[in-house]
């Protein structure tokens, strides 16, 4: 071997090392707090369980909050930041219906963590939200999983950053896929994560077009089960009170199960973005699999929510650990 290729070998292994240290610095780990705050999981869990006992809304509210956090500026708790002039991420129309109980869950869990002197101001709000999300899924009967940790909190929250980052209930499969793909999530991930609509509520205006003036016929969306459509009309009268919210899974509204996919097979997906998963030929096989095999859904959901929890995370010395989750330090 002459000196030139050896030089190349040394150079390329140096480059590989450089690349791997760069990516590993941006990686989350399961045992991140094992020396910093060994009880963090129990502290969060007990606060979340107590809140869940007070109101079931805790579960869907916290789960949706984590999703909306991760899709905008990454999972950095930017969604939790308050703004004095209503120009923060949470003030965007796509976030305005996030239920207060989700924010309150993080406040309660953060207080529980900080009540331990060793842990005080050592655990990020972004990690607390990810742990609380795992706990509400478990408390609702959903699958258990380990949460990767080590996220740092962001310092920026603007209305503008939400624009075109969150999916809308009228989306078709291509629009859903492109938004999830943008975040490194596959179609299977997107379908599994949509299964989160097995718990929680929607306000009537988010789907009223489908039951009253579905274009071009001005009647009922033909992909909607007609029986279910009439039920929806009763719960959501035409001149609807905007405060009314209904269960998204009418069958088992407070259980995190695969009923959502069985509903889709019956034409009982509340949003166009739900129902399209069962009508589009490219996604319906996955819907059928998740409807017939609960453990297939659960393992796909765990994969997908773990991937979602990695979106755009800040690690190492990026960002900060907020003292108050609603304010930059
Ligand atoms: C696939 C595209 C998605 C669309 C178009 C969508 C849209 C919506 C809409 C319009 C609502 C009703 C909000 C209201 O009226 O208050 C809602 C609620 C909800 N979404 Fe989604 N969502 C999607 C994906 C997800 C994902 C990925 C998750 C979590 C992993 C999620 C979790 C929830 C939960 C738990 C609720 C109930 C919130 C509550 O009861 O407070 N959604 N979603
Ligand atoms: C919730 O978590 C507990 C403790 O990890 C576990 O024993 C229980 O089986 C879980 N519940 C479900 C529905 O997975
Ligand atoms: C259901 O899915 C699980 C997990 O993917 C798989 O191991 C199992 O074989 C499937 N069961 C059936 C009946 O297909």
Short mmCIF file of C-alpha atoms and ligand atoms in Angstrom, two decimals:
data_model
loop_
_atom_site.label_atom_id
_atom_site.label_comp_id
_atom_site.label_asym_id
_atom_site.label_seq_id
_atom_site.Cartn_x
_atom_site.Cartn_y
_atom_site.Cartn_z
CA UNK A 1 0.00 0.00 0.00
CA UNK A 2 1.45 3.38 -0.87
CA UNK A 3 0.99 6.41 1.33
CA UNK A 4 -1.81 8.06 -0.65
CA UNK A 5 -4.65 5.58 -0.04
CA UNK A 6 -3.61 5.27 3.60
CA UNK A 7 -3.97 9.02 3.88
CA UNK A 8 -7.44 8.71 2.35
CA UNK A 9 -8.39 5.99 4.83
CA UNK A 10 -7.28 8.16 7.74
CA UNK A 11 -9.11 11.16 6.33
CA UNK A 12 -12.34 9.30 5.70
CA UNK A 13 -12.38 7.67 9.14
CA UNK A 14 -11.76 11.09 10.65
CA UNK A 15 -14.71 12.44 8.67
CA UNK A 16 -16.89 9.51 9.77
CA UNK A 17 -15.96 10.19 13.39
CA UNK A 18 -16.81 13.85 12.93
CA UNK A 19 -20.21 12.98 11.45
CA UNK A 20 -21.02 10.42 14.14
CA UNK A 21 -20.09 12.75 17.01
CA UNK A 22 -22.21 15.46 15.41
CA UNK A 23 -25.28 13.22 15.20
CA UNK A 24 -24.75 11.64 18.61
CA UNK A 25 -24.68 15.08 20.22
CA UNK A 26 -28.21 15.55 18.89
CA UNK A 27 -29.42 12.23 20.29
CA UNK A 28 -31.83 11.55 23.12
CA UNK A 29 -31.28 8.72 25.60
CA UNK A 30 -33.53 6.77 27.92
CA UNK A 31 -31.41 7.13 31.03
CA UNK A 32 -30.66 10.82 30.59
CA UNK A 33 -31.71 11.82 34.13
CA UNK A 34 -30.52 8.68 35.94
CA UNK A 35 -27.84 10.63 37.82
CA UNK A 36 -29.38 14.11 37.60
CA UNK A 37 -32.88 13.26 38.85
CA UNK A 38 -33.29 9.51 39.29
CA UNK A 39 -36.96 9.75 40.33
CA UNK A 40 -38.12 11.95 37.47
CA UNK A 41 -40.40 9.31 35.94
CA UNK A 42 -42.23 8.59 39.24
CA UNK A 43 -42.54 12.29 40.06
CA UNK A 44 -44.14 13.05 36.70
CA UNK A 45 -46.26 9.92 36.76
CA UNK A 46 -47.83 10.63 40.15
CA UNK A 47 -48.65 14.25 39.31
CA UNK A 48 -50.19 13.19 35.98
CA UNK A 49 -52.17 10.38 37.62
CA UNK A 50 -53.58 12.81 40.18
CA UNK A 51 -54.58 15.28 37.46
CA UNK A 52 -56.09 12.45 35.37
CA UNK A 53 -58.25 11.41 38.35
CA UNK A 54 -59.65 14.95 38.50
CA UNK A 55 -60.52 15.09 34.80
CA UNK A 56 -60.18 12.72 31.85
CA UNK A 57 -59.58 15.70 29.51
CA UNK A 58 -56.03 15.62 30.89
CA UNK A 59 -55.27 12.70 28.57
CA UNK A 60 -56.28 13.99 25.13
CA UNK A 61 -55.21 17.53 26.01
CA UNK A 62 -51.67 16.48 26.94
CA UNK A 63 -51.26 14.13 23.97
CA UNK A 64 -52.34 16.78 21.47
CA UNK A 65 -50.10 19.37 23.15
CA UNK A 66 -47.04 17.16 22.63
CA UNK A 67 -47.95 16.69 18.95
CA UNK A 68 -48.44 20.43 18.36
CA UNK A 69 -45.19 21.16 20.20
CA UNK A 70 -43.13 18.73 18.11
CA UNK A 71 -44.50 19.81 14.73
CA UNK A 72 -43.63 23.46 15.30
CA UNK A 73 -39.94 24.26 15.98
CA UNK A 74 -39.41 20.69 17.21
CA UNK A 75 -40.17 19.19 20.63
CA UNK A 76 -38.84 22.16 22.61
CA UNK A 77 -41.87 23.18 24.69
CA UNK A 78 -42.21 26.34 22.58
CA UNK A 79 -45.99 25.74 22.63
CA UNK A 80 -45.98 26.37 26.39
CA UNK A 81 -44.55 29.89 26.16
CA UNK A 82 -46.96 32.65 27.04
CA UNK A 83 -46.71 36.01 25.36
CA UNK A 84 -47.72 39.35 26.81
CA UNK A 85 -49.25 40.48 23.48
CA UNK A 86 -50.98 37.33 22.15
CA UNK A 87 -48.41 36.79 19.40
CA UNK A 88 -47.08 33.45 20.63
CA UNK A 89 -47.29 30.01 19.01
CA UNK A 90 -50.27 29.08 21.20
CA UNK A 91 -52.26 32.08 19.91
CA UNK A 92 -52.34 30.72 16.32
CA UNK A 93 -55.82 29.55 15.18
CA UNK A 94 -54.47 25.98 14.83
CA UNK A 95 -53.48 26.00 18.51
CA UNK A 96 -56.22 28.09 20.07
CA UNK A 97 -58.37 25.01 20.82
CA UNK A 98 -55.58 23.25 22.74
CA UNK A 99 -57.28 22.44 26.03
CA UNK A 100 -56.03 24.22 29.16
CA UNK A 101 -55.80 20.94 31.05
CA UNK A 102 -52.81 19.91 28.92
CA UNK A 103 -50.88 23.04 29.91
CA UNK A 104 -51.97 22.56 33.52
CA UNK A 105 -50.71 18.97 33.47
CA UNK A 106 -47.21 20.19 32.61
CA UNK A 107 -47.40 22.87 35.33
CA UNK A 108 -48.38 20.22 37.91
CA UNK A 109 -45.73 17.74 36.77
CA UNK A 110 -43.03 20.43 36.73
CA UNK A 111 -43.99 21.43 40.31
CA UNK A 112 -43.74 17.78 41.38
CA UNK A 113 -40.28 17.45 39.79
CA UNK A 114 -39.09 20.72 41.32
CA UNK A 115 -40.34 19.71 44.78
CA UNK A 116 -37.33 17.39 44.87
CA UNK A 117 -34.25 19.54 45.65
CA UNK A 118 -31.96 17.34 43.54
CA UNK A 119 -34.24 17.76 40.52
CA UNK A 120 -35.17 21.42 40.85
CA UNK A 121 -34.72 23.15 37.49
CA UNK A 122 -32.78 20.20 36.08
CA UNK A 123 -35.52 18.65 33.92
CA UNK A 124 -36.67 20.40 30.76
CA UNK A 125 -40.31 21.29 30.13
CA UNK A 126 -40.04 19.51 26.77
CA UNK A 127 -39.04 16.26 28.52
CA UNK A 128 -41.77 16.68 31.15
CA UNK A 129 -44.34 17.02 28.33
CA UNK A 130 -42.99 13.90 26.59
CA UNK A 131 -43.15 11.90 29.85
CA UNK A 132 -46.62 13.20 30.73
CA UNK A 133 -47.80 12.16 27.26
CA UNK A 134 -46.53 8.61 27.81
CA UNK A 135 -48.31 8.56 31.17
CA UNK A 136 -51.72 9.76 29.90
CA UNK A 137 -51.62 7.13 27.14
CA UNK A 138 -50.93 4.46 29.76
CA UNK A 139 -53.64 5.79 32.10
CA UNK A 140 -56.16 5.63 29.23
CA UNK A 141 -55.35 1.97 28.58
CA UNK A 142 -52.87 2.50 25.77
CA UNK A 143 -49.50 0.85 25.24
CA UNK A 144 -46.55 1.41 27.59
CA UNK A 145 -43.19 2.53 26.28
CA UNK A 146 -39.87 4.01 27.36
CA UNK A 147 -39.42 7.72 26.65
CA UNK A 148 -36.18 9.05 25.22
CA UNK A 149 -34.99 12.11 27.15
CA UNK A 150 -32.47 14.94 27.02
CA UNK A 151 -34.46 17.63 25.20
CA UNK A 152 -33.72 21.27 25.99
CA UNK A 153 -36.31 24.03 26.00
CA UNK A 154 -36.52 26.55 23.20
CA UNK A 155 -36.59 30.29 23.65
CA UNK A 156 -38.68 31.34 20.63
CA UNK A 157 -42.43 31.21 20.16
CA UNK A 158 -44.19 33.07 17.35
CA UNK A 159 -47.54 32.85 15.57
CA UNK A 160 -45.72 32.88 12.24
CA UNK A 161 -43.82 29.66 12.95
CA UNK A 162 -47.11 27.71 13.13
CA UNK A 163 -48.14 28.65 9.60
CA UNK A 164 -48.38 25.53 7.35
CA UNK A 165 -46.81 23.30 10.00
CA UNK A 166 -49.93 21.59 11.42
CA UNK A 167 -52.37 19.37 9.49
CA UNK A 168 -55.94 20.49 8.89
CA UNK A 169 -59.04 18.29 9.16
CA UNK A 170 -59.87 18.77 5.44
CA UNK A 171 -56.50 17.37 4.30
CA UNK A 172 -56.32 14.54 1.77
CA UNK A 173 -53.73 11.75 1.91
CA UNK A 174 -51.11 13.61 -0.12
CA UNK A 175 -51.33 16.66 2.09
CA UNK A 176 -51.12 14.54 5.23
CA UNK A 177 -48.16 12.59 3.91
CA UNK A 178 -46.23 15.65 2.82
CA UNK A 179 -46.63 17.32 6.22
CA UNK A 180 -45.60 14.19 8.13
CA UNK A 181 -42.79 13.38 5.69
CA UNK A 182 -41.47 16.89 6.23
CA UNK A 183 -41.01 15.84 9.87
CA UNK A 184 -39.33 12.54 8.98
CA UNK A 185 -42.45 10.46 9.56
CA UNK A 186 -43.70 7.81 7.13
CA UNK A 187 -47.27 7.19 5.98
CA UNK A 188 -47.45 4.28 8.45
CA UNK A 189 -46.30 6.60 11.25
CA UNK A 190 -48.94 9.13 10.20
CA UNK A 191 -51.72 6.52 10.22
CA UNK A 192 -50.63 5.13 13.60
CA UNK A 193 -50.41 8.61 15.12
CA UNK A 194 -53.86 9.48 13.77
CA UNK A 195 -55.00 6.67 16.07
CA UNK A 196 -54.61 9.26 18.85
CA UNK A 197 -58.09 10.35 17.80
CA UNK A 198 -59.31 7.31 19.72
CA UNK A 199 -59.62 9.69 22.69
CA UNK A 200 -60.63 13.32 23.01
CA UNK A 201 -62.97 15.90 21.63
CA UNK A 202 -63.60 18.04 18.61
CA UNK A 203 -65.56 21.25 18.30
CA UNK A 204 -68.44 21.07 15.84
CA UNK A 205 -67.06 23.67 13.44
CA UNK A 206 -64.10 21.42 12.61
CA UNK A 207 -66.34 19.00 10.65
CA UNK A 208 -69.71 20.78 10.22
CA UNK A 209 -69.16 21.17 6.45
CA UNK A 210 -69.22 17.38 6.17
CA UNK A 211 -72.71 17.10 7.66
CA UNK A 212 -74.41 20.25 6.28
CA UNK A 213 -72.95 21.72 3.14
CA UNK A 214 -70.54 19.26 1.67
CA UNK A 215 -69.56 20.59 -1.73
CA UNK A 216 -70.75 20.32 -4.47
CA UNK A 217 -74.05 18.72 -3.39
CA UNK A 218 -74.53 20.79 -0.24
CA UNK A 219 -75.56 17.63 1.54
CA UNK A 220 -73.67 15.03 3.55
CA UNK A 221 -70.17 13.84 2.74
CA UNK A 222 -70.80 10.52 0.95
CA UNK A 223 -67.80 8.88 2.67
CA UNK A 224 -69.53 9.47 6.01
CA UNK A 225 -71.73 6.71 7.47
CA UNK A 226 -75.26 8.12 7.05
CA UNK A 227 -76.47 6.92 10.44
CA UNK A 228 -73.44 8.54 12.10
CA UNK A 229 -74.00 11.72 10.08
CA UNK A 230 -77.51 12.07 11.49
CA UNK A 231 -76.17 11.52 14.99
CA UNK A 232 -73.59 14.23 14.38
CA UNK A 233 -76.33 16.61 13.17
CA UNK A 234 -78.15 16.08 16.46
CA UNK A 235 -75.06 16.76 18.56
CA UNK A 236 -74.08 19.69 16.37
CA UNK A 237 -77.16 21.66 15.26
CA UNK A 238 -76.77 24.04 12.33
CA UNK A 239 -76.59 27.21 14.39
CA UNK A 240 -74.09 25.57 16.60
CA UNK A 241 -72.77 26.83 19.88
CA UNK A 242 -69.04 27.12 19.13
CA UNK A 243 -68.23 25.82 22.59
CA UNK A 244 -69.83 22.41 21.98
CA UNK A 245 -67.32 19.60 21.58
CA UNK A 246 -68.06 15.95 20.90
CA UNK A 247 -66.17 12.69 21.33
CA UNK A 248 -64.04 11.83 18.31
CA UNK A 249 -64.39 8.11 19.01
CA UNK A 250 -68.12 7.64 19.70
CA UNK A 251 -67.65 3.97 20.63
CA UNK A 252 -64.95 3.95 23.36
CA UNK A 253 -64.25 7.68 23.84
CA UNK A 254 -62.10 7.33 26.96
CA UNK A 255 -60.04 4.29 26.02
CA UNK A 256 -56.82 4.41 24.05
CA UNK A 257 -57.47 1.41 21.81
CA UNK A 258 -57.67 0.55 18.10
CA UNK A 259 -61.40 1.34 17.91
CA UNK A 260 -60.56 4.44 15.85
CA UNK A 261 -59.55 2.17 12.95
CA UNK A 262 -62.66 0.01 13.30
CA UNK A 263 -64.69 3.22 13.17
CA UNK A 264 -62.93 4.24 9.94
CA UNK A 265 -63.96 0.91 8.39
CA UNK A 266 -67.59 1.85 9.18
CA UNK A 267 -67.35 5.36 7.69
CA UNK A 268 -67.18 6.82 11.17
CA UNK A 269 -64.06 8.94 10.88
CA UNK A 270 -64.93 12.40 12.13
CA UNK A 271 -62.65 14.45 9.88
CA UNK A 272 -61.93 14.11 6.18
CA UNK A 273 -58.31 13.55 7.25
CA UNK A 274 -59.45 10.55 9.32
CA UNK A 275 -61.85 8.99 6.81
CA UNK A 276 -59.50 9.36 3.85
CA UNK A 277 -57.12 6.87 5.49
CA UNK A 278 -59.72 4.15 4.95
CA UNK A 279 -60.91 5.28 1.51
CA UNK A 280 -57.59 5.93 -0.24
CA UNK A 281 -56.26 2.69 -1.69
CA UNK A 282 -52.71 3.60 -0.62
CA UNK A 283 -53.55 3.68 3.11
CA UNK A 284 -56.54 1.40 3.59
CA UNK A 285 -54.51 -1.80 4.07
CA UNK A 286 -52.73 -0.25 7.04
CA UNK A 287 -56.07 0.86 8.49
CA UNK A 288 -57.38 -2.69 8.10
CA UNK A 289 -54.28 -4.11 9.76
CA UNK A 290 -54.55 -1.74 12.75
CA UNK A 291 -58.31 -2.42 13.02
CA UNK A 292 -57.85 -6.19 13.11
CA UNK A 293 -54.61 -6.41 15.11
CA UNK A 294 -54.37 -4.25 18.23
CA UNK A 295 -50.76 -5.14 18.93
CA UNK A 296 -49.74 -4.23 15.38
CA UNK A 297 -51.31 -0.80 15.99
CA UNK A 298 -49.66 -0.46 19.40
CA UNK A 299 -46.18 -1.28 18.19
CA UNK A 300 -46.54 1.05 15.19
CA UNK A 301 -47.83 3.79 17.50
CA UNK A 302 -44.86 3.38 19.86
CA UNK A 303 -42.41 3.56 16.92
CA UNK A 304 -44.17 6.62 15.55
CA UNK A 305 -44.51 8.60 18.77
CA UNK A 306 -40.87 7.86 19.60
CA UNK A 307 -39.86 9.24 16.19
CA UNK A 308 -42.18 12.21 16.71
CA UNK A 309 -40.46 12.89 20.04
CA UNK A 310 -37.14 13.35 18.22
CA UNK A 311 -38.31 16.02 15.79
CA UNK A 312 -35.99 19.03 15.82
CA UNK A 313 -34.85 18.46 19.39
CA UNK A 314 -32.33 20.75 21.06
CA UNK A 315 -29.73 18.88 23.11
CA UNK A 316 -26.42 19.46 24.89
CA UNK A 317 -25.97 23.17 25.51
CA UNK A 318 -28.58 24.31 22.99
CA UNK A 319 -31.62 26.09 24.44
CA UNK A 320 -32.14 26.06 28.19
CA UNK A 321 -33.94 24.35 31.06
CA UNK A 322 -36.81 26.69 31.80
CA UNK A 323 -37.50 27.61 35.41
CA UNK A 324 -41.11 28.43 34.51
CA UNK A 325 -42.43 26.48 31.52
CA UNK A 326 -44.46 29.46 30.33
CA UNK A 327 -41.48 31.88 30.31
CA UNK A 328 -38.00 32.05 28.86
CA UNK A 329 -35.43 32.31 31.70
C1 LIG B 1 -53.24 13.52 10.93
C2 LIG B 1 -53.58 14.80 10.97
C3 LIG B 1 -54.35 15.41 12.12
C4 LIG B 1 -55.35 16.31 11.99
C5 LIG B 1 -55.87 16.90 10.70
C6 LIG B 1 -55.82 16.59 13.32
C7 LIG B 1 -56.84 17.49 13.60
C8 LIG B 1 -57.47 17.62 14.82
C9 LIG B 1 -58.59 18.45 15.10
C10 LIG B 1 -59.27 19.39 14.10
C11 LIG B 1 -58.96 18.25 16.40
C12 LIG B 1 -60.14 18.89 17.14
C13 LIG B 1 -59.70 20.11 17.91
C14 LIG B 1 -60.88 20.82 18.53
O1 LIG B 1 -61.87 21.08 17.86
O2 LIG B 1 -60.80 21.17 19.72
C15 LIG B 1 -58.04 17.29 16.94
C16 LIG B 1 -58.07 16.83 18.22
C17 LIG B 1 -57.13 15.97 18.76
N1 LIG B 1 -56.00 15.52 18.13
FE1 LIG B 1 -55.60 15.64 16.18
N2 LIG B 1 -55.12 15.87 14.21
C18 LIG B 1 -54.19 15.12 13.54
C19 LIG B 1 -53.24 14.30 14.09
C20 LIG B 1 -53.07 14.12 15.44
C21 LIG B 1 -51.93 13.47 16.05
C22 LIG B 1 -50.70 12.99 15.28
C23 LIG B 1 -52.16 13.46 17.39
C24 LIG B 1 -51.29 12.93 18.49
C25 LIG B 1 -50.39 12.00 18.33
C26 LIG B 1 -53.46 14.05 17.60
C27 LIG B 1 -54.09 14.14 18.81
C28 LIG B 1 -55.32 14.73 19.01
C29 LIG B 1 -56.05 14.64 20.25
C30 LIG B 1 -55.68 13.80 21.45
C31 LIG B 1 -57.20 15.44 20.09
C32 LIG B 1 -58.27 15.72 21.15
C33 LIG B 1 -57.91 16.98 21.91
C34 LIG B 1 -58.81 17.26 23.10
O3 LIG B 1 -59.73 16.52 23.39
O4 LIG B 1 -58.53 18.27 23.78
N3 LIG B 1 -53.96 14.46 16.40
N4 LIG B 1 -57.14 16.92 15.97
C1 LIG B 2 -49.31 1.26 32.73
O1 LIG B 2 -48.05 1.22 33.32
C2 LIG B 2 -47.96 0.34 34.42
C3 LIG B 2 -46.61 0.55 35.07
O2 LIG B 2 -45.60 0.64 34.12
C4 LIG B 2 -48.19 -1.08 33.94
O3 LIG B 2 -48.12 -1.97 35.01
C5 LIG B 2 -49.54 -1.14 33.29
O4 LIG B 2 -49.74 -2.42 32.76
C6 LIG B 2 -49.67 -0.10 32.21
N1 LIG B 2 -51.00 -0.09 31.66
C7 LIG B 2 -51.23 -0.42 30.41
C8 LIG B 2 -52.64 -0.34 29.98
O5 LIG B 2 -50.34 -0.72 29.63
C1 LIG B 3 -50.42 -8.92 15.04
O1 LIG B 3 -49.31 -8.06 15.04
C2 LIG B 3 -48.23 -8.53 15.83
C3 LIG B 3 -47.24 -7.39 15.98
O2 LIG B 3 -46.90 -6.81 14.76
C4 LIG B 3 -47.69 -9.78 15.20
O3 LIG B 3 -46.60 -10.26 15.93
C5 LIG B 3 -48.79 -10.81 15.15
O4 LIG B 3 -48.35 -11.95 14.46
C6 LIG B 3 -50.03 -10.28 14.47
N1 LIG B 3 -51.14 -11.19 14.70
C7 LIG B 3 -51.88 -11.67 13.71
C8 LIG B 3 -53.02 -12.56 14.11
O5 LIG B 3 -51.66 -11.41 12.54
#
